[in-house]
JSON list of C-alpha atoms in Angstrom, two decimals:
[
{"chain": "N", "resi": 1, "resn": "MET", "atom": "CA", "xyz": [-9.98, -10.14, -0.50]},
{"chain": "N", "resi": 2, "resn": "ILE", "atom": "CA", "xyz": [-7.29, -11.38, -2.83]},
{"chain": "N", "resi": 3, "resn": "PHE", "atom": "CA", "xyz": [-3.95, -9.38, -3.66]},
{"chain": "N", "resi": 4, "resn": "ASN", "atom": "CA", "xyz": [-1.92, -10.49, -6.75]},
{"chain": "N", "resi": 5, "resn": "VAL", "atom": "CA", "xyz": [1.56, -9.15, -6.74]},
{"chain": "N", "resi": 6, "resn": "LEU", "atom": "CA", "xyz": [3.77, -9.19, -9.86]},
{"chain": "N", "resi": 7, "resn": "THR", "atom": "CA", "xyz": [7.48, -8.79, -9.21]},
{"chain": "N", "resi": 8, "resn": "ILE", "atom": "CA", "xyz": [10.92, -9.74, -9.98]},
{"chain": "N", "resi": 9, "resn": "PHE", "atom": "CA", "xyz": [11.78, -10.34, -6.51]},
{"chain": "N", "resi": 10, "resn": "PRO", "atom": "CA", "xyz": [9.12, -12.92, -5.14]},
{"chain": "N", "resi": 11, "resn": "ALA", "atom": "CA", "xyz": [11.19, -13.65, -2.04]},
{"chain": "N", "resi": 12, "resn": "MET", "atom": "CA", "xyz": [10.21, -10.28, -0.61]},
{"chain": "N", "resi": 13, "resn": "PHE", "atom": "CA", "xyz": [6.69, -11.38, 0.05]},
{"chain": "N", "resi": 14, "resn": "PRO", "atom": "CA", "xyz": [4.73, -11.77, 2.25]},
{"chain": "N", "resi": 15, "resn": "GLY", "atom": "CA", "xyz": [7.67, -10.04, 4.08]},
{"chain": "N", "resi": 16, "resn": "PRO", "atom": "CA", "xyz": [6.39, -7.66, 6.92]},
{"chain": "N", "resi": 17, "resn": "LEU", "atom": "CA", "xyz": [2.95, -8.43, 5.45]},
{"chain": "N", "resi": 18, "resn": "GLY", "atom": "CA", "xyz": [3.42, -11.84, 7.37]},
{"chain": "N", "resi": 19, "resn": "CYS", "atom": "CA", "xyz": [3.68, -10.10, 10.76]},
{"chain": "N", "resi": 20, "resn": "SER", "atom": "CA", "xyz": [1.31, -8.75, 13.18]},
{"chain": "N", "resi": 21, "resn": "VAL", "atom": "CA", "xyz": [-2.41, -8.32, 12.31]},
{"chain": "N", "resi": 22, "resn": "THR", "atom": "CA", "xyz": [-2.13, -8.66, 8.73]},
{"chain": "N", "resi": 23, "resn": "GLY", "atom": "CA", "xyz": [0.10, -11.92, 8.92]},
{"chain": "N", "resi": 24, "resn": "THR", "atom": "CA", "xyz": [-2.56, -13.37, 11.50]},
{"chain": "N", "resi": 25, "resn": "ALA", "atom": "CA", "xyz": [-5.30, -12.41, 8.99]},
{"chain": "N", "resi": 26, "resn": "LEU", "atom": "CA", "xyz": [-3.44, -13.97, 6.17]},
{"chain": "N", "resi": 27, "resn": "LEU", "atom": "CA", "xyz": [-3.18, -17.48, 8.40]},
{"chain": "N", "resi": 28, "resn": "LYS", "atom": "CA", "xyz": [-6.91, -17.08, 9.01]},
{"chain": "N", "resi": 29, "resn": "ASP", "atom": "CA", "xyz": [-7.60, -16.61, 5.20]},
{"chain": "N", "resi": 30, "resn": "LEU", "atom": "CA", "xyz": [-9.30, -13.26, 5.86]},
{"chain": "N", "resi": 31, "resn": "TRP", "atom": "CA", "xyz": [-7.15, -12.41, 2.67]},
{"chain": "N", "resi": 32, "resn": "THR", "atom": "CA", "xyz": [-5.13, -14.06, 0.09]},
{"chain": "N", "resi": 33, "resn": "LEU", "atom": "CA", "xyz": [-1.80, -13.23, -1.36]},
{"chain": "N", "resi": 34, "resn": "ASN", "atom": "CA", "xyz": [-0.62, -14.41, -4.53]},
{"chain": "N", "resi": 35, "resn": "VAL", "atom": "CA", "xyz": [2.97, -13.84, -5.89]},
{"chain": "N", "resi": 36, "resn": "PHE", "atom": "CA", "xyz": [3.75, -14.06, -9.61]},
{"chain": "N", "resi": 37, "resn": "ASP", "atom": "CA", "xyz": [7.39, -14.12, -10.51]},
{"chain": "N", "resi": 38, "resn": "ILE", "atom": "CA", "xyz": [7.88, -11.98, -13.55]},
{"chain": "N", "resi": 39, "resn": "ARG", "atom": "CA", "xyz": [11.36, -13.57, -14.45]},
{"chain": "N", "resi": 40, "resn": "SER", "atom": "CA", "xyz": [9.47, -16.92, -15.08]},
{"chain": "N", "resi": 41, "resn": "TYR", "atom": "CA", "xyz": [7.92, -15.24, -18.06]},
{"chain": "N", "resi": 42, "resn": "ALA", "atom": "CA", "xyz": [11.19, -14.34, -19.72]},
{"chain": "N", "resi": 43, "resn": "ASP", "atom": "CA", "xyz": [11.16, -16.06, -23.30]},
{"chain": "N", "resi": 44, "resn": "LYS", "atom": "CA", "xyz": [14.43, -18.38, -22.96]},
{"chain": "N", "resi": 45, "resn": "ASN", "atom": "CA", "xyz": [14.26, -19.46, -26.52]},
{"chain": "N", "resi": 46, "resn": "HIS", "atom": "CA", "xyz": [13.99, -15.86, -28.21]},
{"chain": "N", "resi": 47, "resn": "GLU", "atom": "CA", "xyz": [17.31, -14.95, -29.65]},
{"chain": "N", "resi": 48, "resn": "ASN", "atom": "CA", "xyz": [16.94, -11.19, -28.64]},
{"chain": "N", "resi": 49, "resn": "ALA", "atom": "CA", "xyz": [15.31, -11.95, -25.25]},
{"chain": "N", "resi": 50, "resn": "LYS", "atom": "CA", "xyz": [18.30, -13.64, -23.55]},
{"chain": "N", "resi": 51, "resn": "ALA", "atom": "CA", "xyz": [16.07, -14.83, -20.81]},
{"chain": "N", "resi": 52, "resn": "SER", "atom": "CA", "xyz": [16.00, -11.12, -19.71]},
{"chain": "N", "resi": 53, "resn": "VAL", "atom": "CA", "xyz": [12.97, -9.25, -18.23]},
{"chain": "N", "resi": 54, "resn": "ASP", "atom": "CA", "xyz": [14.44, -5.86, -19.19]},
{"chain": "N", "resi": 55, "resn": "ASP", "atom": "CA", "xyz": [16.31, -4.16, -22.10]},
{"chain": "N", "resi": 56, "resn": "ARG", "atom": "CA", "xyz": [17.91, -0.56, -22.89]},
{"chain": "N", "resi": 57, "resn": "PRO", "atom": "CA", "xyz": [15.15, 2.23, -23.34]},
{"chain": "N", "resi": 58, "resn": "TYR", "atom": "CA", "xyz": [14.32, 3.25, -26.84]},
{"chain": "N", "resi": 59, "resn": "GLY", "atom": "CA", "xyz": [15.82, 6.87, -27.63]},
{"chain": "N", "resi": 60, "resn": "GLY", "atom": "CA", "xyz": [18.80, 6.16, -25.30]},
{"chain": "N", "resi": 61, "resn": "GLY", "atom": "CA", "xyz": [19.12, 7.13, -21.57]},
{"chain": "N", "resi": 62, "resn": "PRO", "atom": "CA", "xyz": [19.95, 5.63, -18.35]},
{"chain": "N", "resi": 63, "resn": "GLY", "atom": "CA", "xyz": [18.90, 2.36, -16.85]},
{"chain": "N", "resi": 64, "resn": "MET", "atom": "CA", "xyz": [16.75, -0.38, -18.09]},
{"chain": "N", "resi": 65, "resn": "VAL", "atom": "CA", "xyz": [13.11, -0.81, -18.53]},
{"chain": "N", "resi": 66, "resn": "LEU", "atom": "CA", "xyz": [10.91, -3.80, -17.91]},
{"chain": "N", "resi": 67, "resn": "ARG", "atom": "CA", "xyz": [10.03, -5.33, -21.39]},
{"chain": "N", "resi": 68, "resn": "ALA", "atom": "CA", "xyz": [6.38, -5.34, -22.63]},
{"chain": "N", "resi": 69, "resn": "ASP", "atom": "CA", "xyz": [6.26, -8.97, -23.74]},
{"chain": "N", "resi": 70, "resn": "VAL", "atom": "CA", "xyz": [7.43, -10.29, -20.77]},
{"chain": "N", "resi": 71, "resn": "LEU", "atom": "CA", "xyz": [4.95, -8.40, -18.55]},
{"chain": "N", "resi": 72, "resn": "GLY", "atom": "CA", "xyz": [2.14, -9.12, -20.87]},
{"chain": "N", "resi": 73, "resn": "ARG", "atom": "CA", "xyz": [2.87, -12.72, -20.67]},
{"chain": "N", "resi": 74, "resn": "CYS", "atom": "CA", "xyz": [2.61, -12.46, -16.69]},
{"chain": "N", "resi": 75, "resn": "VAL", "atom": "CA", "xyz": [-0.51, -10.13, -16.96]},
{"chain": "N", "resi": 76, "resn": "ASP", "atom": "CA", "xyz": [-2.28, -12.45, -19.20]},
{"chain": "N", "resi": 77, "resn": "ASP", "atom": "CA", "xyz": [-1.89, -15.25, -16.79]},
{"chain": "N", "resi": 78, "resn": "VAL", "atom": "CA", "xyz": [-3.27, -13.19, -14.04]},
{"chain": "N", "resi": 79, "resn": "LEU", "atom": "CA", "xyz": [-6.17, -12.20, -16.07]},
{"chain": "N", "resi": 80, "resn": "ALA", "atom": "CA", "xyz": [-6.84, -15.78, -17.01]},
{"chain": "N", "resi": 81, "resn": "ALA", "atom": "CA", "xyz": [-6.72, -16.93, -13.51]},
{"chain": "N", "resi": 82, "resn": "HIS", "atom": "CA", "xyz": [-8.56, -13.72, -12.05]},
{"chain": "N", "resi": 83, "resn": "PRO", "atom": "CA", "xyz": [-10.73, -12.23, -14.54]},
{"chain": "N", "resi": 84, "resn": "GLY", "atom": "CA", "xyz": [-12.12, -8.79, -13.41]},
{"chain": "N", "resi": 85, "resn": "THR", "atom": "CA", "xyz": [-9.13, -8.12, -11.17]},
{"chain": "N", "resi": 86, "resn": "LYS", "atom": "CA", "xyz": [-8.37, -4.39, -10.61]},
{"chain": "N", "resi": 87, "resn": "LEU", "atom": "CA", "xyz": [-4.99, -3.60, -12.08]},
{"chain": "N", "resi": 88, "resn": "VAL", "atom": "CA", "xyz": [-2.65, -1.36, -10.25]},
{"chain": "N", "resi": 89, "resn": "TYR", "atom": "CA", "xyz": [0.81, -0.17, -11.32]},
{"chain": "N", "resi": 90, "resn": "THR", "atom": "CA", "xyz": [3.05, 1.41, -8.25]},
{"chain": "N", "resi": 91, "resn": "SER", "atom": "CA", "xyz": [4.65, 4.20, -9.95]},
{"chain": "N", "resi": 92, "resn": "PRO", "atom": "CA", "xyz": [5.79, 7.47, -8.56]},
{"chain": "N", "resi": 93, "resn": "ARG", "atom": "CA", "xyz": [3.99, 9.46, -10.96]},
{"chain": "N", "resi": 94, "resn": "GLY", "atom": "CA", "xyz": [0.64, 7.82, -9.81]},
{"chain": "N", "resi": 95, "resn": "ALA", "atom": "CA", "xyz": [-2.20, 9.20, -7.79]},
{"chain": "N", "resi": 96, "resn": "LYS", "atom": "CA", "xyz": [-1.05, 9.68, -4.27]},
{"chain": "N", "resi": 97, "resn": "PHE", "atom": "CA", "xyz": [-2.23, 6.89, -2.39]},
{"chain": "N", "resi": 98, "resn": "ASN", "atom": "CA", "xyz": [-4.24, 7.93, 1.04]},
{"chain": "N", "resi": 99, "resn": "GLN", "atom": "CA", "xyz": [-6.94, 6.50, 3.41]},
{"chain": "N", "resi": 100, "resn": "ASP", "atom": "CA", "xyz": [-9.63, 7.58, 1.12]},
{"chain": "N", "resi": 101, "resn": "ILE", "atom": "CA", "xyz": [-8.26, 5.50, -1.60]},
{"chain": "N", "resi": 102, "resn": "ALA", "atom": "CA", "xyz": [-7.55, 2.63, 0.78]},
{"chain": "N", "resi": 103, "resn": "ARG", "atom": "CA", "xyz": [-11.32, 2.52, 1.57]},
{"chain": "N", "resi": 104, "resn": "GLN", "atom": "CA", "xyz": [-12.27, 2.87, -1.96]},
{"chain": "N", "resi": 105, "resn": "THR", "atom": "CA", "xyz": [-9.86, -0.05, -2.91]},
{"chain": "N", "resi": 106, "resn": "ILE", "atom": "CA", "xyz": [-11.50, -2.62, -0.52]},
{"chain": "N", "resi": 107, "resn": "ASP", "atom": "CA", "xyz": [-14.59, -2.31, -2.67]},
{"chain": "N", "resi": 108, "resn": "PHE", "atom": "CA", "xyz": [-12.65, -4.63, -5.07]},
{"chain": "N", "resi": 109, "resn": "ASP", "atom": "CA", "xyz": [-12.58, -8.26, -4.12]},
{"chain": "N", "resi": 110, "resn": "ASN", "atom": "CA", "xyz": [-9.52, -8.99, -6.35]},
{"chain": "N", "resi": 111, "resn": "ILE", "atom": "CA", "xyz": [-6.46, -6.33, -6.86]},
{"chain": "N", "resi": 112, "resn": "THR", "atom": "CA", "xyz": [-3.28, -7.00, -8.82]},
{"chain": "N", "resi": 113, "resn": "LEU", "atom": "CA", "xyz": [-0.22, -4.76, -8.12]},
{"chain": "N", "resi": 114, "resn": "LEU", "atom": "CA", "xyz": [2.26, -4.72, -10.63]},
{"chain": "N", "resi": 115, "resn": "CYS", "atom": "CA", "xyz": [5.78, -3.77, -9.01]},
{"chain": "N", "resi": 116, "resn": "GLY", "atom": "CA", "xyz": [8.31, -1.63, -11.42]},
{"chain": "N", "resi": 117, "resn": "ARG", "atom": "CA", "xyz": [12.04, -1.74, -11.23]},
{"chain": "N", "resi": 118, "resn": "PHE", "atom": "CA", "xyz": [15.09, -0.09, -13.01]},
{"chain": "N", "resi": 119, "resn": "GLU", "atom": "CA", "xyz": [13.59, 2.96, -14.79]},
{"chain": "N", "resi": 120, "resn": "GLY", "atom": "CA", "xyz": [10.14, 1.53, -14.82]},
{"chain": "N", "resi": 121, "resn": "ILE", "atom": "CA", "xyz": [8.10, -0.59, -17.19]},
{"chain": "N", "resi": 122, "resn": "ASP", "atom": "CA", "xyz": [7.15, -0.22, -20.97]},
{"chain": "N", "resi": 123, "resn": "GLU", "atom": "CA", "xyz": [4.55, 2.40, -21.23]},
{"chain": "N", "resi": 124, "resn": "ARG", "atom": "CA", "xyz": [2.53, 0.01, -23.70]},
{"chain": "N", "resi": 125, "resn": "VAL", "atom": "CA", "xyz": [1.63, -2.29, -20.91]},
{"chain": "N", "resi": 126, "resn": "VAL", "atom": "CA", "xyz": [-0.07, 0.56, -18.84]},
{"chain": "N", "resi": 127, "resn": "SER", "atom": "CA", "xyz": [-2.07, 1.59, -21.94]},
{"chain": "N", "resi": 128, "resn": "TYR", "atom": "CA", "xyz": [-2.87, -1.86, -23.27]},
{"chain": "N", "resi": 129, "resn": "TYR", "atom": "CA", "xyz": [-4.31, -3.25, -19.95]},
{"chain": "N", "resi": 130, "resn": "ASN", "atom": "CA", "xyz": [-5.44, 0.11, -18.63]},
{"chain": "N", "resi": 131, "resn": "PHE", "atom": "CA", "xyz": [-3.64, 0.04, -15.29]},
{"chain": "N", "resi": 132, "resn": "SER", "atom": "CA", "xyz": [-4.33, 2.54, -12.66]},
{"chain": "N", "resi": 133, "resn": "GLU", "atom": "CA", "xyz": [-1.16, 4.12, -11.02]},
{"chain": "N", "resi": 134, "resn": "LEU", "atom": "CA", "xyz": [-0.66, 4.73, -7.37]},
{"chain": "N", "resi": 135, "resn": "SER", "atom": "CA", "xyz": [2.20, 6.37, -5.79]},
{"chain": "N", "resi": 136, "resn": "ILE", "atom": "CA", "xyz": [2.98, 6.32, -1.98]},
{"chain": "N", "resi": 137, "resn": "GLY", "atom": "CA", "xyz": [4.71, 9.67, -1.91]},
{"chain": "N", "resi": 138, "resn": "ASP", "atom": "CA", "xyz": [7.01, 12.04, -3.69]},
{"chain": "N", "resi": 139, "resn": "TYR", "atom": "CA", "xyz": [10.10, 10.14, -3.70]},
{"chain": "N", "resi": 140, "resn": "VAL", "atom": "CA", "xyz": [11.62, 7.45, -5.47]},
{"chain": "N", "resi": 141, "resn": "LEU", "atom": "CA", "xyz": [12.37, 3.85, -4.29]},
{"chain": "N", "resi": 142, "resn": "THR", "atom": "CA", "xyz": [14.33, 1.16, -5.75]},
{"chain": "N", "resi": 143, "resn": "GLY", "atom": "CA", "xyz": [11.24, -0.80, -6.82]},
{"chain": "N", "resi": 144, "resn": "GLY", "atom": "CA", "xyz": [7.50, -1.01, -6.39]},
{"chain": "N", "resi": 145, "resn": "GLU", "atom": "CA", "xyz": [7.48, -3.95, -4.03]},
{"chain": "N", "resi": 146, "resn": "LEU", "atom": "CA", "xyz": [7.68, -1.61, -0.80]},
{"chain": "N", "resi": 147, "resn": "ALA", "atom": "CA", "xyz": [4.89, 0.73, -2.18]},
{"chain": "N", "resi": 148, "resn": "ALA", "atom": "CA", "xyz": [2.64, -2.42, -2.95]},
{"chain": "N", "resi": 149, "resn": "MET", "atom": "CA", "xyz": [3.19, -3.65, 0.66]},
{"chain": "N", "resi": 150, "resn": "VAL", "atom": "CA", "xyz": [2.08, -0.23, 1.87]},
{"chain": "N", "resi": 151, "resn": "VAL", "atom": "CA", "xyz": [-1.11, -0.42, -0.10]},
{"chain": "N", "resi": 152, "resn": "ILE", "atom": "CA", "xyz": [-1.79, -3.93, 0.89]},
{"chain": "N", "resi": 153, "resn": "ASP", "atom": "CA", "xyz": [-1.16, -3.29, 4.42]},
{"chain": "N", "resi": 154, "resn": "SER", "atom": "CA", "xyz": [-3.49, -0.19, 4.79]},
{"chain": "N", "resi": 155, "resn": "CYS", "atom": "CA", "xyz": [-6.25, -2.00, 2.88]},
{"chain": "N", "resi": 156, "resn": "VAL", "atom": "CA", "xyz": [-6.09, -5.39, 4.86]},
{"chain": "N", "resi": 157, "resn": "ARG", "atom": "CA", "xyz": [-6.44, -3.65, 8.05]},
{"chain": "N", "resi": 158, "resn": "LEU", "atom": "CA", "xyz": [-9.49, -2.25, 7.10]},
{"chain": "N", "resi": 159, "resn": "LEU", "atom": "CA", "xyz": [-11.11, -5.68, 6.24]},
{"chain": "N", "resi": 160, "resn": "PRO", "atom": "CA", "xyz": [-13.75, -7.27, 8.78]},
{"chain": "N", "resi": 161, "resn": "GLY", "atom": "CA", "xyz": [-12.06, -9.23, 11.51]},
{"chain": "N", "resi": 162, "resn": "VAL", "atom": "CA", "xyz": [-8.50, -7.86, 10.98]},
{"chain": "N", "resi": 163, "resn": "VAL", "atom": "CA", "xyz": [-8.25, -5.39, 13.41]},
{"chain": "N", "resi": 164, "resn": "GLY", "atom": "CA", "xyz": [-9.37, -6.26, 16.92]},
{"chain": "N", "resi": 165, "resn": "ASN", "atom": "CA", "xyz": [-10.53, -3.10, 18.09]},
{"chain": "N", "resi": 166, "resn": "ALA", "atom": "CA", "xyz": [-13.31, -1.89, 15.61]},
{"chain": "N", "resi": 167, "resn": "GLU", "atom": "CA", "xyz": [-13.43, 1.48, 17.56]},
{"chain": "N", "resi": 168, "resn": "SER", "atom": "CA", "xyz": [-10.07, 2.34, 16.25]},
{"chain": "N", "resi": 169, "resn": "LEU", "atom": "CA", "xyz": [-11.29, 2.00, 12.71]},
{"chain": "N", "resi": 170, "resn": "GLU", "atom": "CA", "xyz": [-14.39, 3.88, 13.39]},
{"chain": "N", "resi": 171, "resn": "TYR", "atom": "CA", "xyz": [-12.37, 6.88, 14.88]},
{"chain": "N", "resi": 172, "resn": "GLU", "atom": "CA", "xyz": [-9.82, 6.67, 11.86]},
{"chain": "N", "resi": 173, "resn": "SER", "atom": "CA", "xyz": [-12.80, 6.48, 9.28]},
{"chain": "N", "resi": 174, "resn": "MET", "atom": "CA", "xyz": [-14.33, 9.51, 10.74]},
{"chain": "N", "resi": 175, "resn": "SER", "atom": "CA", "xyz": [-11.29, 11.61, 11.12]},
{"chain": "N", "resi": 176, "resn": "GLY", "atom": "CA", "xyz": [-9.88, 13.60, 8.16]},
{"chain": "N", "resi": 177, "resn": "GLY", "atom": "CA", "xyz": [-6.86, 14.68, 10.39]},
{"chain": "N", "resi": 178, "resn": "LEU", "atom": "CA", "xyz": [-4.02, 13.53, 12.23]},
{"chain": "N", "resi": 179, "resn": "GLU", "atom": "CA", "xyz": [-4.48, 11.50, 15.57]},
{"chain": "N", "resi": 180, "resn": "TYR", "atom": "CA", "xyz": [-4.27, 13.04, 19.05]},
{"chain": "N", "resi": 181, "resn": "PRO", "atom": "CA", "xyz": [-1.09, 11.89, 21.28]},
{"chain": "N", "resi": 182, "resn": "HIS", "atom": "CA", "xyz": [-1.24, 8.84, 22.98]},
{"chain": "N", "resi": 183, "resn": "TYR", "atom": "CA", "xyz": [0.11, 7.96, 26.66]},
{"chain": "N", "resi": 184, "resn": "THR", "atom": "CA", "xyz": [0.22, 4.88, 28.79]},
{"chain": "N", "resi": 185, "resn": "ARG", "atom": "CA", "xyz": [1.84, 3.91, 32.13]},
{"chain": "N", "resi": 186, "resn": "PRO", "atom": "CA", "xyz": [3.82, 4.95, 33.95]},
{"chain": "N", "resi": 187, "resn": "ALA", "atom": "CA", "xyz": [1.80, 8.05, 34.75]},
{"chain": "N", "resi": 188, "resn": "THR", "atom": "CA", "xyz": [5.26, 9.91, 35.17]},
{"chain": "N", "resi": 189, "resn": "TRP", "atom": "CA", "xyz": [8.35, 9.26, 33.30]},
{"chain": "N", "resi": 190, "resn": "ARG", "atom": "CA", "xyz": [11.59, 11.60, 33.75]},
{"chain": "N", "resi": 191, "resn": "SER", "atom": "CA", "xyz": [9.51, 14.28, 35.28]},
{"chain": "N", "resi": 192, "resn": "LEU", "atom": "CA", "xyz": [7.18, 14.24, 32.34]},
{"chain": "N", "resi": 193, "resn": "SER", "atom": "CA", "xyz": [3.37, 13.40, 33.30]},
{"chain": "N", "resi": 194, "resn": "VAL", "atom": "CA", "xyz": [0.55, 12.46, 31.50]},
{"chain": "N", "resi": 195, "resn": "PRO", "atom": "CA", "xyz": [-2.06, 15.25, 31.00]},
{"chain": "N", "resi": 196, "resn": "ASP", "atom": "CA", "xyz": [-4.31, 15.22, 34.23]},
{"chain": "N", "resi": 197, "resn": "VAL", "atom": "CA", "xyz": [-7.57, 14.98, 32.11]},
{"chain": "N", "resi": 198, "resn": "LEU", "atom": "CA", "xyz": [-6.51, 11.51, 30.71]},
{"chain": "N", "resi": 199, "resn": "LEU", "atom": "CA", "xyz": [-6.61, 10.30, 34.36]},
{"chain": "N", "resi": 200, "resn": "SER", "atom": "CA", "xyz": [-9.68, 12.00, 35.31]},
{"chain": "N", "resi": 201, "resn": "GLY", "atom": "CA", "xyz": [-12.04, 9.17, 34.23]},
{"chain": "N", "resi": 202, "resn": "HIS", "atom": "CA", "xyz": [-14.34, 11.95, 32.71]},
{"chain": "N", "resi": 203, "resn": "HIS", "atom": "CA", "xyz": [-14.89, 10.45, 29.24]},
{"chain": "N", "resi": 204, "resn": "GLY", "atom": "CA", "xyz": [-16.74, 13.52, 27.84]},
{"chain": "N", "resi": 205, "resn": "GLU", "atom": "CA", "xyz": [-13.85, 15.77, 28.85]},
{"chain": "N", "resi": 206, "resn": "ILE", "atom": "CA", "xyz": [-11.16, 13.12, 27.48]},
{"chain": "N", "resi": 207, "resn": "GLU", "atom": "CA", "xyz": [-12.96, 13.11, 24.23]},
{"chain": "N", "resi": 208, "resn": "GLN", "atom": "CA", "xyz": [-13.10, 16.99, 24.04]},
{"chain": "N", "resi": 209, "resn": "TRP", "atom": "CA", "xyz": [-9.26, 16.99, 24.83]},
{"chain": "N", "resi": 210, "resn": "ARG", "atom": "CA", "xyz": [-8.50, 14.31, 22.19]},
{"chain": "N", "resi": 211, "resn": "ARG", "atom": "CA", "xyz": [-10.55, 16.34, 19.49]},
{"chain": "N", "resi": 212, "resn": "GLU", "atom": "CA", "xyz": [-8.83, 19.55, 20.42]},
{"chain": "N", "resi": 213, "resn": "ALA", "atom": "CA", "xyz": [-5.36, 18.05, 20.58]},
{"chain": "N", "resi": 214, "resn": "ALA", "atom": "CA", "xyz": [-5.85, 16.16, 17.17]},
{"chain": "N", "resi": 215, "resn": "LYS", "atom": "CA", "xyz": [-7.20, 19.61, 15.58]},
{"chain": "N", "resi": 216, "resn": "GLU", "atom": "CA", "xyz": [-4.23, 21.37, 16.78]},
{"chain": "N", "resi": 217, "resn": "ILE", "atom": "CA", "xyz": [-1.55, 18.85, 15.70]},
{"chain": "N", "resi": 218, "resn": "THR", "atom": "CA", "xyz": [-3.18, 18.69, 12.37]},
{"chain": "N", "resi": 219, "resn": "LYS", "atom": "CA", "xyz": [-3.25, 22.48, 12.33]},
{"chain": "N", "resi": 220, "resn": "GLN", "atom": "CA", "xyz": [0.47, 22.62, 12.85]},
{"chain": "N", "resi": 221, "resn": "ARG", "atom": "CA", "xyz": [1.89, 19.73, 11.02]},
{"chain": "N", "resi": 222, "resn": "ARG", "atom": "CA", "xyz": [-0.63, 19.16, 8.14]},
{"chain": "N", "resi": 223, "resn": "PRO", "atom": "CA", "xyz": [-2.44, 22.42, 7.43]},
{"chain": "N", "resi": 224, "resn": "ASP", "atom": "CA", "xyz": [-3.41, 20.94, 4.08]},
{"chain": "N", "resi": 225, "resn": "LEU", "atom": "CA", "xyz": [-5.75, 18.24, 5.86]},
{"chain": "N", "resi": 226, "resn": "PHE", "atom": "CA", "xyz": [-6.59, 20.81, 8.32]},
{"chain": "N", "resi": 227, "resn": "ARG", "atom": "CA", "xyz": [-8.37, 23.00, 5.75]},
{"chain": "N", "resi": 228, "resn": "GLU", "atom": "CA", "xyz": [-10.07, 20.07, 4.48]},
{"chain": "N", "resi": 229, "resn": "THR", "atom": "CA", "xyz": [-11.64, 19.21, 7.98]}
]
C-alpha cells in the first residue's frame, strides 16, 4: 500500500511512523511512504507569488491560506506519478475518522493525504480534484500532518503481516466497543491484585469476563458506542 503525503514540512515524516510495527513494516516494504514538499512547487518567477505557498484570504480575515496554484502543481505531479490515487484532505470539518473508515481505506492501494496549514487551503483545490475530507476529532491542530500520521498508522497496522498477533486484529475487527482492561506481572502491585478469573486458567470464564468488562467500560465511557453494539 502506498501513502503519498503533501506537506510544507516534509521533515516531519516518517516521524513516529518510522518506529515500532509501522516502522518495521516500512523497512520490509509492506507499505510505502512518499512525501511531496509543497514549498518546492511555489512559482519563484511569478511577480506576485514571491516563492510563497500561501496568501491572504479574499474577503479579509485572519491568517493565511495555502494557494490553489501551488497546490495544483503539487497534486498534478502526484496524479501523474500515481494515477487513480485516493485523494484525502485532513480537515477539522471532514468526516470523523474511525476504525470502520480505516478498514475501508485499506481497500485502496494508493492514498494521497494533503496536509493543510494556517487557515486551511483554497477551497477550489478541494472541489476541482474532488478531495474527500477526514477529521480525527473535534479540535484544531496547527496543521494536518499529525492527522495524516494518525490515519496512516491506523491503516498500516491493518495490513497483512504488520501486526504480529493476528488475534489482536481479529478481536478489534469484531468489537464495536472499547477494550477490556489488561493486566500483567506482578500479580499484586501496591496492594492491588489482578482479578482472580484471569489467573484461573479457565479460558471460557476469562473470555466471558473480558466481554462483560468491555461492555461495562463502553457503557460508562462511550454510551454512543454502546448503543451501536
